[in-house]
Amino acid sequence: MLVDEEIENKEIAKQYKELLRISYLQLSREDKKLIRLAFNTAVDAHKDQRRKSGEAYIFHPIAVAKIVASEIGLDATSIAAALLHDTVEDTEYTLNDIERLFGNTVAKIVHGLTKISHLKKDTDISLQAENFRKMLLTLNDDIRVIIIKIADRLHNMQTMDAMPEYKQVKIASETLYIYAPIAHRIGMYNIKTKLEDLSLKYTEPDRFNAIKNKIEESQEEQKQYINSFSTLVKESLDKENLGYFIQGRSKSIFSIHKKMQKQNISYEQVFDKFAIRIVYQSDFKDEKFLAWKIYSIITDYFTPNPTRLRDWISSSKSNGYESLHITVMGPNNKWVEVQIRSQRMHEIAEKGYAAHYRYKQGNEGDTGIDAWLNRLQEVLESKDSNAIDFVENFKLNLYAEEIFVFTPHGDLKSLPQGSSALDFAYAIHTEIGSKTRGARVNAKLVPLSRTLKSGDSVEIITSENAKPTANWLDYVITSRARNKIKASLNEEKKKIAEEGKEILRRKLKHMRINMNERSIRQLILYFKVNSSLDLFYRTGLGTIDNRKLKEFATTFNNTFLNFFKKRLAGRPKPKITESKEFVSKYDKLVFGKEKQELPYKLSPCCNPIAGDKVFGFVTINDGIKVHQHNCSNAVALQSNFAYRIVPAWWVDSSEQEFTAELVLTGIDQKGLVNQVTRVISNNMNVDIKKINFYTDEELFKGVITMRVNNKGTLKKLKQQLLKIVGIEKVGRH
Ligand code: MN
C-alpha cells in the first residue's frame, strides 16, 4: 500500500495534540513531559510497523492512550504506559529500556501488559480465557494494568473489521466473557456498554443491526417524549434555582438484546428502552437533599410506581454507583424511568472511580491516584462486597477463590481453592492422574491429599502399576478428577462384575433357576441393590451370602409355581413393564425454558442416548451440540462458556400438553379481570389451573397457570390478551 508519509505524520501529530487536550485530569508540565517522552519512544519503536488495516501502528497506542486519558480519566503515568503498552511485546525495546527512560512504575505496568500478551499466545484458547481472567484477579499487579488492557481491548474491538470472521467472533466472545464484566466491576459503565455492543455486533450481527435500526427509528419519538416531559417539570425545577439538565438515556443494544432473550419478548415489548436523566449541580453536602427534592417535584406531576424505587444515594452499589431511580407514569400514560443524580454522581457513573478521585482532590486534599487504585484493588479482591450484585452481574467471585500453581516446566495452572496434588495431576492429564503414585510440592515429597497453595510448584510422580482407588475420591475436589476416578473405578467394577455374572449363573443353575431378566429383577429386589451391575459386582467380590441366595431360590421357585398355576387357571396375564419401554418413551429433545425443538447434534465425546441427563452447547460453527451432564468436557464448557449453555430435556413426544404460566401486567381498569378470564375461558384448548390477580394502586399483575396443548395456542392466547385495554405486557414465567 502506498502511504503519503507526510500526511500520515501530520495526522499522528494531530492525534497526539488531541490526546493532551482531551485528558480528563489536569495535566501538569511534568505530566506533559512524561507523555511527550512516551509518545516519542512509541513512535520510534513502532516506526516500521503497520496494522492489518494498513495504517501506521502508532495510531493504535495513541488511540488506547486517548481512551485511558479521556474516557477512563487516568493519570499521566497511565497515559504514558498506554502509549508504550505494545513496545516490549512487539518491538526491539526491552523492559530495561522502558525502566531506564520512564522509571519503575511505568515499567511495571508495561511489564504487566506484556505478561498478559504472552499468556495469550502460549496457552490454548479455552484455557487461556480461564487463566487470563484469573490472572487479572489474583496477581498483585498494579490495577492500571487491567484498566489499560481494557482500553486496549476496546480499541481492538473498534478496529476489528480487517480481521477474519472466526477471529472476530472469538475476540468478541472473550470480550463479553472477561472484559465487559471487569469494566462493570470497576464501575466503567460507558466502556462496558461499548464493549458489549461491539461484541454483539460480531457474535450476532443480524440481531445487532435489527435492534440498532429500531433504536435509530425511534430516536425522534424519544426526543419528543423527553421534551414533553421536560416542559411539564421545567417551571417547578427552575423555581428552585437549580442548575440542572435533562437528557434521555437509551438502553444499550446489548441490554435490549439480553432483555428480549431473557423474557422472550419482542423489541416493542421491552419496557424501559430509555430513561430520563436529571443531572443537577450541587455541593457534596446538599446532594441527597436535592435528589429527594427533585423526586418530590417529579412525583407532583407524575405518579410513581412504588415498587420500582431504587435509592442508591443513601447506600451506593458495591461498585460505587450512586443515583436515585424512580419509575413514573409519564406523558401519554407511559411508564418511564427517571434517574436523578448530581453532576459528581453522573461523572462517577460514566467514568468510574477516576472521577471520584477528581472530586475528592478538591475538598479533601490530595489522597493520590494510588488511593483510589488501592480501593479498586480491594473491590476486585473482596469476597464480601454485596454478594448478590457480585454473583448476578459479574460472577467473578466464583473465580476469585482460585489458586495458581506451576508445572515443573513453569506453566501456570489454575485450580479451585482447596485442590490437592491429585486434582492437579488430573488437571494436567487423565493418564497422569490415573497413574499417580506420589507428588512433590516445591521439591518435597507430599501425600496425594496435600492441599495446594498459590505459587506452589507441583511435580507428579507416576507409575505404570498405580491405579485409582476409592480413597482417592476423598482427596479430590475438582469435578474433573472425581469423574475420572469414578470412571476408572467403574471400569474396574465392570471387570469384577463380569466375573461375578458367571459365578452367579453357575450358582443359580445349581438351584434350578435360569438366569434371565425376570430372575435378575427379583434378585435385585431381594438383595436391595441398585442394578444388575451391582448384583454381579457383589457376587464377584463375594459379598453375596450363599445362605441368603438359597433362601431366595426357595421363595422364587414357589412364586414361580404359583404364577404358573394362576396362569393355567386362565387369569389375565400380569403386564410386565420392561425398563426398555420406559426409556424409549423419551424420544424427543427440547431446549431452553420454552422447551423448543431445535436442530442439534449428539456430541461424540460422550454419546448421549435418549433419557440421559443432557445439556446443549451452542458452538460457533456447528449449531447445538448435546452433551451428557457428567461429560468431562461439560465442566470445562460450563465454566468457560456458561453463556452458551442451553438446558435440554428428553421428552415424550406423544405427551403434547404442557403447563404454562402467563404473567400479565398493566394498568388496572374496571372490569379488567373479567375480560381476562373471559378471553381465557373462551379458548377451548386451555385449561386454567390457577389464577392470581394483584393490584397495587393503579398497577395490575395477573399470574395464570394453565394446561395448553401446544405453543401455537399459547401464542394466540397471548395476542388476544394483549388486545384488552390496560394490559401492557403478557409474558411467560
Ligand atoms: Mn495493543
Tab-separated table of N, CA, C and O and ligand atoms in Angstrom, residues 57 60 85-86 152 156, ligand 1:
chain	number	residue	atom	x	y	z
A	57	TYR	N	1.254	1.680	12.813
A	57	TYR	CA	0.908	1.026	14.070
A	57	TYR	C	0.670	2.020	15.197
A	57	TYR	O	-0.189	1.825	16.056
A	60	HIS	N	-2.544	2.973	16.946
A	60	HIS	CA	-3.191	2.127	17.966
A	60	HIS	C	-2.829	2.552	19.397
A	60	HIS	O	-3.726	2.863	20.188
A	85	HIS	N	2.351	0.490	25.610
A	85	HIS	CA	1.899	-0.841	26.032
A	85	HIS	C	2.347	-1.979	25.126
A	85	HIS	O	2.506	-3.102	25.578
A	86	ASP	N	2.565	-1.714	23.839
A	86	ASP	CA	2.986	-2.792	22.938
A	86	ASP	C	4.477	-2.766	22.603
A	86	ASP	O	4.939	-3.573	21.800
A	152	ASP	N	-7.151	-1.148	25.663
A	152	ASP	CA	-6.524	-1.804	24.518
A	152	ASP	C	-7.562	-2.675	23.811
A	152	ASP	O	-7.725	-2.631	22.588
A	156	ASN	N	-9.131	-2.391	20.029
A	156	ASN	CA	-9.055	-3.528	19.107
A	156	ASN	C	-10.439	-3.924	18.598
A	156	ASN	O	-10.616	-4.249	17.431
B	1	MN	MN	-2.379	-3.221	21.883
